[in-house]
Amino acid sequence: MATRTQRRSAPRSQRRFRMRPTTILAYTLLALGTTVMVFPFLWMVLSAFKDAREIFRFNFWPTQWMLANFREVLFDTDFPRWFFNSLLVAVATTASVLFFCSLVGYTLTRLRFPGRTLIFILILATLMIPTEMLVIPWFVISADFGWVNSYWGIAFPGLIPAFGVFLMRQFFETLPRDLFDAARVDGINEFGLFWYIGLPLVRPALAALGIFAFIGNWNAFLWPLIIAKSPDMRTLPVGVALFSGEAGTAWHLIMATNAMAIVPVLIVFFVFQRHIIEGIVLTGTKG
Amino acid sequence: MKHLVRAMLVAAVLLAGLAAAQVEILYWQYQFDARFDAMEQLIEQFNAENPDIVVRQETFPYDAYQQQVAASLPAGEGPDVVQLFYGWLPTWQRSGYVEPLPAEFFDAAELDATFVPMAQAAKLGGTYYGLPTAVRSLGLFYNKDLLSEAGYDSPPATWDEFIEIAKALTIKRGPRFEQIGWGVAPQGQEHHVIREVLTRQFGTAPYSDDGTEVLYDSEAGIEAFAFYTGLITEHELGVIDFVPGTSGYREGFRSLQNIAMIFDGSFAIGATQNTAEFEWGVTELPVGPSGVKSNFGSFWMNGLTPNALADPAKTEAAAKFLQYVTSPEAMELWLDVVGELPARQALIADPELAADPVFGPFIRSLEYAHATTFVDESAQRAVIMDAVNRVVLEGVDPEASWLQAAAEEQALLDQFAQ
Amino acid sequence: MGLGDGLKAITQLPYLGGSQVQTKRGQEQIGARPRRFKLTLATREALWAYAFLLIPLIFYLFLRIWPAFQAFWLSLFSWHVDPAQREFLGAGYYRDMLADSKLHRALTNTLLYAAIIVPAQLVLGLGIALLLNVVTVFRPLFRAIYFAPYVTPAAAVAWVWGWMYSENFGIINNFLIEWSIFWEERGLPWLVIDPQPFLGDPDQALFAVAVVVVWKQLGFQVVIFLAGLQGIPRMYYDAAKIDGANSWSLFRYVTLPLLNPVMAFSVIISTIYALQLFDEVVNINFTDQGGPLNSTLTIALYMYQEAFARFRLGYAAAVVVLLFVLIMIVTLVQLRFFSKRVEY
């Protein structure tokens, strides 16, 4: 590999010159894509400011910036309660996901033990069954254990998602083994290795996982719908579903609710995304 | 965790036991503010009259109501009395989600005589599985402003007039429509219009009396179907999906005002009143070529689940509650609060109601409305929609498409009969 | 903590090439490992592993695998609320699947979706992540913009795209009309494109939906690849640059091999997602779920309809078994492919 790259060597000055057009090209391409990516999102947010009739017209900007939809959702529905429930479940689940998925992912790559591959395949296999089919057995279990209509009941299916385990496993796999062996010599126990050496090195992946776990639970619909029986246990997506009925759909309220529901997700994204970049830069290469 | 939950459960059971020997009944329907409020009022009155029974209501989003029921009952949870669309009855009954009304509380002969004839569709194999509080029929909703702008002061009474007016109100610029006279919606109410209205108006009953055989594959049936697709392909009165969305045809009619006429059910009255900011009206469905009137009637029924039959005290309480929510008083309250038509003969005979400009056309239609005896509503709806799409989107000959639909639906009927 | 400075020092150790990529500076700097207590060490390691896995394994066995087996078991019976009244059908439903033309349509559609979505997401996801890595000004903003579709709720996405695709009002068709007028006026009528029905046409609907899926899931891929790119120690690039490698060889011989585990994740997860495609399809095809003439129907959606609109849960369970087997085969093939490419 190294020899091949060597052959294609070019003088340093020329390389620095070439960096500039690349950067310009990157900005141009990204700017072009921006429209496609952000337009529907903006449309959704702007629609939240239009009334029940204007929302179906084609003007991009609202003729009048109406706050009536937000007011109706905030004061005439259980929105605050839905919001609280969703937040509680999403935060608790995300914490569980970050801890357990990284622990399992770490164990499956960094530790050697009989049955490692089998356990990995078994966990991965749980990804291959659509959750739509699991709601019936889950509900039977929940009824037996009294989990119906409880936060634990809403949260349990998402506590250790297999995709998170898989993600962390793949990222731990990229780490050099020597590092852990060296620390092991120092007499740190295995949990210490995971906690003090493994985790800091996969911070970008943890940040990504945190974003996905939060969004996944924030948007979960079918199971929270089935397990929550009373109105005060409804989560946001379940609440939003109440706006569509037999004789029509209140799109202006759906859009207003969604526009408000997106705020915590954006906050989570901005908080975590910093770590996607900073993780390794701090710990890895400055030494 | 488990122990804690168990302990709490035991405590809850003990507390409930101490509270008194009250029977608790759980009622389920889909969430819609007016329906919820009406049922809360009924429950309050019922609980006051029956101190030994406590009824609670739980509601769920309309779009996911069946999922909720499907998952809850197998775990022994869920409602004792449940509201269901009558077209779901066969699939629910086959899997044991609803039970026959117990004969000691419900006299079939009396029900036959006092409820509107379409309530017969709440029967399977001659046995009642539930009763409606309210019924609905279809009407033609029209935008008075648009019609009078085009010089029409009254809505169409026949299909010929319908074609004429819809054509006049359809505006096409280049390859695209700007306004359409008729909001084509086979996914909405029009698969019913084809099945129960047009086939009968062209001279054939859609199914045999016992509902086991498709009859619309006759000459008259083909003609009826070709007439419907002709409205789209030949007369170009409108297009499917003109305004995007499941309820796009309603939004185009109510909000955008670029759809002049739509077929919709009486349950859409409230939503139309709330949204439409123009003069609108509603009229009976157009009369057929030989003067035949027909309509599609439907209803949500209240049935008993296996939970209600678990013990005799519960059965009695559930039956009492079901009787109460289908009593004349309950129906009057439902009409006031929800705006849906009562399901008892005596109440719809009210001349004042029949003369009402909004409710009148629907009340008058009930006389000649038919409720399809479905075996599998969603699959049967798909059959008709596919038949329409084959003609409109793929240019298949209406006759061939219709005969294919007849064969597909017959297969569904046969499958159920097994 | 009691771990002391020794640990800190180790945590701050620079990356060392080791067995992964041989760079010129990647010489072994850490001394030989002590192998004297090999057996006890191995046992200790295994015990630690099982301790770590205890709670997760209970979770998986009890709440994931056991319910899955229950779902599989259901496929052998006709569905009834009361388990005692479920009639044993054996392979009955599996035989029915062979003759179910709607299911076959769903299967073909699903495979077609996967064939479009997986490569598109891999290429676009990696490409955009690389571009985002280059920019320095407005970096968080750009990232947020490319992530925006992923956070938009499915119902809102479907609604907005439904309008954009609309034959009579949609902005895409508005553009096509402007475009056509422009070229017609310049005497190039062969460049004219008529307004398209998109979601309303059985031949176009699946592709229209696939575009939305790629658009929406792109943010997921971009974040994964961004995280993966950060995991590549800068020193590898520095080393290669000293050797005078150009950007392409940097990408080809440093980035790609080191991203292999991340690409494996990306491809396998997006394949599983595509084969279970449900949300976008349910929401976007307004007229009837599954599109005109079942043109956008997927296996997962078909399963859902059979289970909850027709209450045929036994048959739905059989469809789930089919889907499971399909995904399992594809995933194992992919895992094998990716583990062969780079040996550690």
JSON list of C-alpha atoms in Angstrom, two decimals, chain B residues 201-380:
[
{"chain": "B", "resi": 201, "resn": "GLN", "atom": "CA", "xyz": [-79.42, 1.99, -10.76]},
{"chain": "B", "resi": 202, "resn": "PHE", "atom": "CA", "xyz": [-78.30, 0.15, -13.88]},
{"chain": "B", "resi": 203, "resn": "GLY", "atom": "CA", "xyz": [-80.48, -2.80, -12.97]},
{"chain": "B", "resi": 204, "resn": "THR", "atom": "CA", "xyz": [-78.65, -5.39, -10.89]},
{"chain": "B", "resi": 205, "resn": "ALA", "atom": "CA", "xyz": [-78.21, -6.16, -7.22]},
{"chain": "B", "resi": 206, "resn": "PRO", "atom": "CA", "xyz": [-74.47, -6.33, -6.50]},
{"chain": "B", "resi": 207, "resn": "TYR", "atom": "CA", "xyz": [-74.69, -9.55, -4.48]},
{"chain": "B", "resi": 208, "resn": "SER", "atom": "CA", "xyz": [-77.12, -12.41, -3.91]},
{"chain": "B", "resi": 209, "resn": "ASP", "atom": "CA", "xyz": [-79.44, -11.97, -0.92]},
{"chain": "B", "resi": 210, "resn": "ASP", "atom": "CA", "xyz": [-77.35, -14.18, 1.35]},
{"chain": "B", "resi": 211, "resn": "GLY", "atom": "CA", "xyz": [-74.25, -12.22, 0.31]},
{"chain": "B", "resi": 212, "resn": "THR", "atom": "CA", "xyz": [-72.33, -15.28, -0.86]},
{"chain": "B", "resi": 213, "resn": "GLU", "atom": "CA", "xyz": [-72.37, -14.59, -4.57]},
{"chain": "B", "resi": 214, "resn": "VAL", "atom": "CA", "xyz": [-71.21, -11.70, -6.73]},
{"chain": "B", "resi": 215, "resn": "LEU", "atom": "CA", "xyz": [-73.94, -10.67, -9.20]},
{"chain": "B", "resi": 216, "resn": "TYR", "atom": "CA", "xyz": [-72.45, -7.49, -10.59]},
{"chain": "B", "resi": 217, "resn": "ASP", "atom": "CA", "xyz": [-70.55, -9.37, -13.30]},
{"chain": "B", "resi": 218, "resn": "SER", "atom": "CA", "xyz": [-73.79, -9.13, -15.33]},
{"chain": "B", "resi": 219, "resn": "GLU", "atom": "CA", "xyz": [-74.45, -6.93, -18.37]},
{"chain": "B", "resi": 220, "resn": "ALA", "atom": "CA", "xyz": [-75.97, -4.23, -16.14]},
{"chain": "B", "resi": 221, "resn": "GLY", "atom": "CA", "xyz": [-73.09, -4.39, -13.69]},
{"chain": "B", "resi": 222, "resn": "ILE", "atom": "CA", "xyz": [-70.52, -3.93, -16.43]},
{"chain": "B", "resi": 223, "resn": "GLU", "atom": "CA", "xyz": [-72.52, -1.00, -17.78]},
{"chain": "B", "resi": 224, "resn": "ALA", "atom": "CA", "xyz": [-72.61, 0.60, -14.32]},
{"chain": "B", "resi": 225, "resn": "PHE", "atom": "CA", "xyz": [-68.86, 0.27, -13.88]},
{"chain": "B", "resi": 226, "resn": "ALA", "atom": "CA", "xyz": [-68.13, 1.52, -17.39]},
{"chain": "B", "resi": 227, "resn": "PHE", "atom": "CA", "xyz": [-70.34, 4.51, -16.62]},
{"chain": "B", "resi": 228, "resn": "TYR", "atom": "CA", "xyz": [-68.28, 5.35, -13.53]},
{"chain": "B", "resi": 229, "resn": "THR", "atom": "CA", "xyz": [-64.90, 5.06, -15.23]},
{"chain": "B", "resi": 230, "resn": "GLY", "atom": "CA", "xyz": [-66.32, 6.94, -18.22]},
{"chain": "B", "resi": 231, "resn": "LEU", "atom": "CA", "xyz": [-66.92, 9.93, -15.97]},
{"chain": "B", "resi": 232, "resn": "ILE", "atom": "CA", "xyz": [-63.15, 10.09, -15.51]},
{"chain": "B", "resi": 233, "resn": "THR", "atom": "CA", "xyz": [-61.74, 8.85, -18.81]},
{"chain": "B", "resi": 234, "resn": "GLU", "atom": "CA", "xyz": [-64.35, 10.07, -21.29]},
{"chain": "B", "resi": 235, "resn": "HIS", "atom": "CA", "xyz": [-66.04, 13.05, -19.70]},
{"chain": "B", "resi": 236, "resn": "GLU", "atom": "CA", "xyz": [-62.95, 14.17, -17.78]},
{"chain": "B", "resi": 237, "resn": "LEU", "atom": "CA", "xyz": [-65.02, 15.49, -14.89]},
{"chain": "B", "resi": 238, "resn": "GLY", "atom": "CA", "xyz": [-62.08, 15.12, -12.55]},
{"chain": "B", "resi": 239, "resn": "VAL", "atom": "CA", "xyz": [-58.93, 13.17, -11.74]},
{"chain": "B", "resi": 240, "resn": "ILE", "atom": "CA", "xyz": [-57.93, 10.83, -8.94]},
{"chain": "B", "resi": 241, "resn": "ASP", "atom": "CA", "xyz": [-55.56, 12.45, -6.42]},
{"chain": "B", "resi": 242, "resn": "PHE", "atom": "CA", "xyz": [-56.21, 15.96, -7.76]},
{"chain": "B", "resi": 243, "resn": "VAL", "atom": "CA", "xyz": [-55.37, 17.30, -4.32]},
{"chain": "B", "resi": 244, "resn": "PRO", "atom": "CA", "xyz": [-52.85, 14.94, -2.70]},
{"chain": "B", "resi": 245, "resn": "GLY", "atom": "CA", "xyz": [-53.76, 13.15, 0.51]},
{"chain": "B", "resi": 246, "resn": "THR", "atom": "CA", "xyz": [-56.21, 10.51, 1.73]},
{"chain": "B", "resi": 247, "resn": "SER", "atom": "CA", "xyz": [-58.70, 13.27, 2.34]},
{"chain": "B", "resi": 248, "resn": "GLY", "atom": "CA", "xyz": [-57.43, 15.41, -0.54]},
{"chain": "B", "resi": 249, "resn": "TYR", "atom": "CA", "xyz": [-60.81, 15.48, -2.24]},
{"chain": "B", "resi": 250, "resn": "ARG", "atom": "CA", "xyz": [-62.31, 16.90, 0.95]},
{"chain": "B", "resi": 251, "resn": "GLU", "atom": "CA", "xyz": [-59.55, 19.47, 1.33]},
{"chain": "B", "resi": 252, "resn": "GLY", "atom": "CA", "xyz": [-59.99, 20.57, -2.27]},
{"chain": "B", "resi": 253, "resn": "PHE", "atom": "CA", "xyz": [-63.69, 20.94, -1.67]},
{"chain": "B", "resi": 254, "resn": "ARG", "atom": "CA", "xyz": [-63.64, 22.54, 1.79]},
{"chain": "B", "resi": 255, "resn": "SER", "atom": "CA", "xyz": [-60.40, 24.54, 1.88]},
{"chain": "B", "resi": 256, "resn": "LEU", "atom": "CA", "xyz": [-59.07, 25.15, -1.61]},
{"chain": "B", "resi": 257, "resn": "GLN", "atom": "CA", "xyz": [-62.46, 25.48, -3.29]},
{"chain": "B", "resi": 258, "resn": "ASN", "atom": "CA", "xyz": [-61.07, 24.02, -6.48]},
{"chain": "B", "resi": 259, "resn": "ILE", "atom": "CA", "xyz": [-63.37, 21.01, -6.35]},
{"chain": "B", "resi": 260, "resn": "ALA", "atom": "CA", "xyz": [-67.03, 21.79, -6.92]},
{"chain": "B", "resi": 261, "resn": "MET", "atom": "CA", "xyz": [-68.71, 18.55, -5.86]},
{"chain": "B", "resi": 262, "resn": "ILE", "atom": "CA", "xyz": [-67.77, 15.49, -3.81]},
{"chain": "B", "resi": 263, "resn": "PHE", "atom": "CA", "xyz": [-69.52, 12.37, -2.57]},
{"chain": "B", "resi": 264, "resn": "ASP", "atom": "CA", "xyz": [-69.19, 12.03, 1.17]},
{"chain": "B", "resi": 265, "resn": "GLY", "atom": "CA", "xyz": [-70.93, 10.57, 4.19]},
{"chain": "B", "resi": 266, "resn": "SER", "atom": "CA", "xyz": [-73.20, 12.27, 6.70]},
{"chain": "B", "resi": 267, "resn": "PHE", "atom": "CA", "xyz": [-70.36, 11.95, 9.23]},
{"chain": "B", "resi": 268, "resn": "ALA", "atom": "CA", "xyz": [-68.50, 14.64, 7.24]},
{"chain": "B", "resi": 269, "resn": "ILE", "atom": "CA", "xyz": [-71.14, 17.30, 7.96]},
{"chain": "B", "resi": 270, "resn": "GLY", "atom": "CA", "xyz": [-69.45, 18.58, 11.11]},
{"chain": "B", "resi": 271, "resn": "ALA", "atom": "CA", "xyz": [-66.00, 18.88, 9.55]},
{"chain": "B", "resi": 272, "resn": "THR", "atom": "CA", "xyz": [-67.45, 20.65, 6.51]},
{"chain": "B", "resi": 273, "resn": "GLN", "atom": "CA", "xyz": [-69.33, 23.11, 8.72]},
{"chain": "B", "resi": 274, "resn": "ASN", "atom": "CA", "xyz": [-66.16, 23.87, 10.66]},
{"chain": "B", "resi": 275, "resn": "THR", "atom": "CA", "xyz": [-63.89, 24.47, 7.68]},
{"chain": "B", "resi": 276, "resn": "ALA", "atom": "CA", "xyz": [-65.84, 25.66, 4.66]},
{"chain": "B", "resi": 277, "resn": "GLU", "atom": "CA", "xyz": [-65.99, 29.45, 4.36]},
{"chain": "B", "resi": 278, "resn": "PHE", "atom": "CA", "xyz": [-68.40, 29.55, 1.46]},
{"chain": "B", "resi": 279, "resn": "GLU", "atom": "CA", "xyz": [-72.00, 28.68, 0.70]},
{"chain": "B", "resi": 280, "resn": "TRP", "atom": "CA", "xyz": [-72.30, 24.93, 0.42]},
{"chain": "B", "resi": 281, "resn": "GLY", "atom": "CA", "xyz": [-75.15, 22.52, 0.20]},
{"chain": "B", "resi": 282, "resn": "VAL", "atom": "CA", "xyz": [-75.82, 18.84, 0.22]},
{"chain": "B", "resi": 283, "resn": "THR", "atom": "CA", "xyz": [-78.27, 16.82, -1.83]},
{"chain": "B", "resi": 284, "resn": "GLU", "atom": "CA", "xyz": [-79.36, 13.24, -2.43]},
{"chain": "B", "resi": 285, "resn": "LEU", "atom": "CA", "xyz": [-77.24, 11.15, -4.78]},
{"chain": "B", "resi": 286, "resn": "PRO", "atom": "CA", "xyz": [-78.16, 11.53, -8.49]},
{"chain": "B", "resi": 287, "resn": "VAL", "atom": "CA", "xyz": [-81.06, 9.41, -9.70]},
{"chain": "B", "resi": 288, "resn": "GLY", "atom": "CA", "xyz": [-80.27, 6.54, -12.07]},
{"chain": "B", "resi": 289, "resn": "PRO", "atom": "CA", "xyz": [-81.11, 6.41, -15.78]},
{"chain": "B", "resi": 290, "resn": "SER", "atom": "CA", "xyz": [-84.43, 4.62, -15.17]},
{"chain": "B", "resi": 291, "resn": "GLY", "atom": "CA", "xyz": [-85.30, 6.72, -12.15]},
{"chain": "B", "resi": 292, "resn": "VAL", "atom": "CA", "xyz": [-83.93, 4.34, -9.51]},
{"chain": "B", "resi": 293, "resn": "LYS", "atom": "CA", "xyz": [-82.69, 5.89, -6.28]},
{"chain": "B", "resi": 294, "resn": "SER", "atom": "CA", "xyz": [-80.07, 4.11, -4.25]},
{"chain": "B", "resi": 295, "resn": "ASN", "atom": "CA", "xyz": [-77.63, 4.88, -1.48]},
{"chain": "B", "resi": 296, "resn": "PHE", "atom": "CA", "xyz": [-75.02, 3.23, 0.68]},
{"chain": "B", "resi": 297, "resn": "GLY", "atom": "CA", "xyz": [-75.76, 3.03, 4.37]},
{"chain": "B", "resi": 298, "resn": "SER", "atom": "CA", "xyz": [-73.26, 2.18, 7.08]},
{"chain": "B", "resi": 299, "resn": "PHE", "atom": "CA", "xyz": [-72.72, 2.46, 10.80]},
{"chain": "B", "resi": 300, "resn": "TRP", "atom": "CA", "xyz": [-70.44, 1.91, 13.73]},
{"chain": "B", "resi": 301, "resn": "MET", "atom": "CA", "xyz": [-71.87, -0.71, 16.03]},
{"chain": "B", "resi": 302, "resn": "ASN", "atom": "CA", "xyz": [-71.39, -1.41, 19.72]},
{"chain": "B", "resi": 303, "resn": "GLY", "atom": "CA", "xyz": [-70.52, -5.03, 20.43]},
{"chain": "B", "resi": 304, "resn": "LEU", "atom": "CA", "xyz": [-69.52, -7.20, 23.37]},
{"chain": "B", "resi": 305, "resn": "THR", "atom": "CA", "xyz": [-66.04, -8.71, 23.62]},
{"chain": "B", "resi": 306, "resn": "PRO", "atom": "CA", "xyz": [-65.08, -12.02, 25.25]},
{"chain": "B", "resi": 307, "resn": "ASN", "atom": "CA", "xyz": [-64.04, -9.96, 28.32]},
{"chain": "B", "resi": 308, "resn": "ALA", "atom": "CA", "xyz": [-67.68, -9.02, 28.87]},
{"chain": "B", "resi": 309, "resn": "LEU", "atom": "CA", "xyz": [-68.73, -12.67, 28.89]},
{"chain": "B", "resi": 310, "resn": "ALA", "atom": "CA", "xyz": [-66.11, -13.65, 31.45]},
{"chain": "B", "resi": 311, "resn": "ASP", "atom": "CA", "xyz": [-68.61, -13.66, 34.33]},
{"chain": "B", "resi": 312, "resn": "PRO", "atom": "CA", "xyz": [-72.41, -13.28, 34.52]},
{"chain": "B", "resi": 313, "resn": "ALA", "atom": "CA", "xyz": [-72.37, -10.06, 36.56]},
{"chain": "B", "resi": 314, "resn": "LYS", "atom": "CA", "xyz": [-70.16, -8.43, 33.97]},
{"chain": "B", "resi": 315, "resn": "THR", "atom": "CA", "xyz": [-72.26, -9.75, 31.10]},
{"chain": "B", "resi": 316, "resn": "GLU", "atom": "CA", "xyz": [-75.37, -8.28, 32.64]},
{"chain": "B", "resi": 317, "resn": "ALA", "atom": "CA", "xyz": [-73.73, -4.91, 33.28]},
{"chain": "B", "resi": 318, "resn": "ALA", "atom": "CA", "xyz": [-72.26, -4.78, 29.75]},
{"chain": "B", "resi": 319, "resn": "ALA", "atom": "CA", "xyz": [-75.59, -5.74, 28.19]},
{"chain": "B", "resi": 320, "resn": "LYS", "atom": "CA", "xyz": [-77.36, -3.07, 30.21]},
{"chain": "B", "resi": 321, "resn": "PHE", "atom": "CA", "xyz": [-74.87, -0.46, 29.10]},
{"chain": "B", "resi": 322, "resn": "LEU", "atom": "CA", "xyz": [-75.16, -1.54, 25.47]},
{"chain": "B", "resi": 323, "resn": "GLN", "atom": "CA", "xyz": [-78.94, -1.29, 25.70]},
{"chain": "B", "resi": 324, "resn": "TYR", "atom": "CA", "xyz": [-78.56, 2.17, 27.17]},
{"chain": "B", "resi": 325, "resn": "VAL", "atom": "CA", "xyz": [-76.23, 3.56, 24.47]},
{"chain": "B", "resi": 326, "resn": "THR", "atom": "CA", "xyz": [-78.60, 2.31, 21.77]},
{"chain": "B", "resi": 327, "resn": "SER", "atom": "CA", "xyz": [-81.75, 3.61, 23.45]},
{"chain": "B", "resi": 328, "resn": "PRO", "atom": "CA", "xyz": [-83.83, 6.41, 21.87]},
{"chain": "B", "resi": 329, "resn": "GLU", "atom": "CA", "xyz": [-82.56, 8.94, 24.49]},
{"chain": "B", "resi": 330, "resn": "ALA", "atom": "CA", "xyz": [-78.97, 8.07, 23.67]},
{"chain": "B", "resi": 331, "resn": "MET", "atom": "CA", "xyz": [-79.62, 8.45, 19.95]},
{"chain": "B", "resi": 332, "resn": "GLU", "atom": "CA", "xyz": [-81.17, 11.88, 20.45]},
{"chain": "B", "resi": 333, "resn": "LEU", "atom": "CA", "xyz": [-78.19, 13.00, 22.49]},
{"chain": "B", "resi": 334, "resn": "TRP", "atom": "CA", "xyz": [-75.83, 11.58, 19.85]},
{"chain": "B", "resi": 335, "resn": "LEU", "atom": "CA", "xyz": [-77.63, 13.52, 17.11]},
{"chain": "B", "resi": 336, "resn": "ASP", "atom": "CA", "xyz": [-77.37, 16.73, 19.14]},
{"chain": "B", "resi": 337, "resn": "VAL", "atom": "CA", "xyz": [-73.73, 16.38, 20.15]},
{"chain": "B", "resi": 338, "resn": "VAL", "atom": "CA", "xyz": [-72.17, 14.45, 17.26]},
{"chain": "B", "resi": 339, "resn": "GLY", "atom": "CA", "xyz": [-74.61, 15.26, 14.48]},
{"chain": "B", "resi": 340, "resn": "GLU", "atom": "CA", "xyz": [-75.14, 11.67, 13.39]},
{"chain": "B", "resi": 341, "resn": "LEU", "atom": "CA", "xyz": [-78.46, 10.19, 12.33]},
{"chain": "B", "resi": 342, "resn": "PRO", "atom": "CA", "xyz": [-80.37, 8.00, 14.79]},
{"chain": "B", "resi": 343, "resn": "ALA", "atom": "CA", "xyz": [-80.60, 4.28, 14.11]},
{"chain": "B", "resi": 344, "resn": "ARG", "atom": "CA", "xyz": [-84.18, 3.67, 15.21]},
{"chain": "B", "resi": 345, "resn": "GLN", "atom": "CA", "xyz": [-87.13, 3.73, 12.82]},
{"chain": "B", "resi": 346, "resn": "ALA", "atom": "CA", "xyz": [-89.27, 5.87, 15.11]},
{"chain": "B", "resi": 347, "resn": "LEU", "atom": "CA", "xyz": [-86.65, 8.61, 15.30]},
{"chain": "B", "resi": 348, "resn": "ILE", "atom": "CA", "xyz": [-85.85, 8.95, 11.62]},
{"chain": "B", "resi": 349, "resn": "ALA", "atom": "CA", "xyz": [-89.57, 9.23, 10.86]},
{"chain": "B", "resi": 350, "resn": "ASP", "atom": "CA", "xyz": [-89.42, 12.69, 12.49]},
{"chain": "B", "resi": 351, "resn": "PRO", "atom": "CA", "xyz": [-90.71, 15.05, 9.75]},
{"chain": "B", "resi": 352, "resn": "GLU", "atom": "CA", "xyz": [-88.82, 18.01, 11.17]},
{"chain": "B", "resi": 353, "resn": "LEU", "atom": "CA", "xyz": [-85.52, 16.17, 10.74]},
{"chain": "B", "resi": 354, "resn": "ALA", "atom": "CA", "xyz": [-86.41, 15.08, 7.20]},
{"chain": "B", "resi": 355, "resn": "ALA", "atom": "CA", "xyz": [-87.03, 18.72, 6.27]},
{"chain": "B", "resi": 356, "resn": "ASP", "atom": "CA", "xyz": [-83.68, 19.94, 7.66]},
{"chain": "B", "resi": 357, "resn": "PRO", "atom": "CA", "xyz": [-81.57, 21.40, 4.80]},
{"chain": "B", "resi": 358, "resn": "VAL", "atom": "CA", "xyz": [-78.44, 19.54, 5.91]},
{"chain": "B", "resi": 359, "resn": "PHE", "atom": "CA", "xyz": [-79.71, 16.38, 7.61]},
{"chain": "B", "resi": 360, "resn": "GLY", "atom": "CA", "xyz": [-82.77, 16.05, 5.37]},
{"chain": "B", "resi": 361, "resn": "PRO", "atom": "CA", "xyz": [-81.11, 14.58, 2.28]},
{"chain": "B", "resi": 362, "resn": "PHE", "atom": "CA", "xyz": [-79.33, 11.95, 4.38]},
{"chain": "B", "resi": 363, "resn": "ILE", "atom": "CA", "xyz": [-82.49, 11.07, 6.34]},
{"chain": "B", "resi": 364, "resn": "ARG", "atom": "CA", "xyz": [-84.48, 10.72, 3.11]},
{"chain": "B", "resi": 365, "resn": "SER", "atom": "CA", "xyz": [-81.71, 8.56, 1.65]},
{"chain": "B", "resi": 366, "resn": "LEU", "atom": "CA", "xyz": [-81.90, 6.10, 4.54]},
{"chain": "B", "resi": 367, "resn": "GLU", "atom": "CA", "xyz": [-85.17, 4.75, 3.10]},
{"chain": "B", "resi": 368, "resn": "TYR", "atom": "CA", "xyz": [-83.41, 3.37, 0.07]},
{"chain": "B", "resi": 369, "resn": "ALA", "atom": "CA", "xyz": [-79.91, 2.85, 1.50]},
{"chain": "B", "resi": 370, "resn": "HIS", "atom": "CA", "xyz": [-78.20, -0.55, 1.42]},
{"chain": "B", "resi": 371, "resn": "ALA", "atom": "CA", "xyz": [-75.42, -1.69, 3.71]},
{"chain": "B", "resi": 372, "resn": "THR", "atom": "CA", "xyz": [-73.09, -4.09, 1.89]},
{"chain": "B", "resi": 373, "resn": "THR", "atom": "CA", "xyz": [-72.71, -7.42, 3.63]},
{"chain": "B", "resi": 374, "resn": "PHE", "atom": "CA", "xyz": [-68.93, -7.42, 3.73]},
{"chain": "B", "resi": 375, "resn": "VAL", "atom": "CA", "xyz": [-66.85, -10.43, 4.60]},
{"chain": "B", "resi": 376, "resn": "ASP", "atom": "CA", "xyz": [-63.55, -8.56, 4.60]},
{"chain": "B", "resi": 377, "resn": "GLU", "atom": "CA", "xyz": [-64.05, -4.84, 4.10]},
{"chain": "B", "resi": 378, "resn": "SER", "atom": "CA", "xyz": [-60.46, -3.79, 3.42]},
{"chain": "B", "resi": 379, "resn": "ALA", "atom": "CA", "xyz": [-59.81, -6.55, 0.89]},
{"chain": "B", "resi": 380, "resn": "GLN", "atom": "CA", "xyz": [-63.11, -5.95, -0.86]}
]
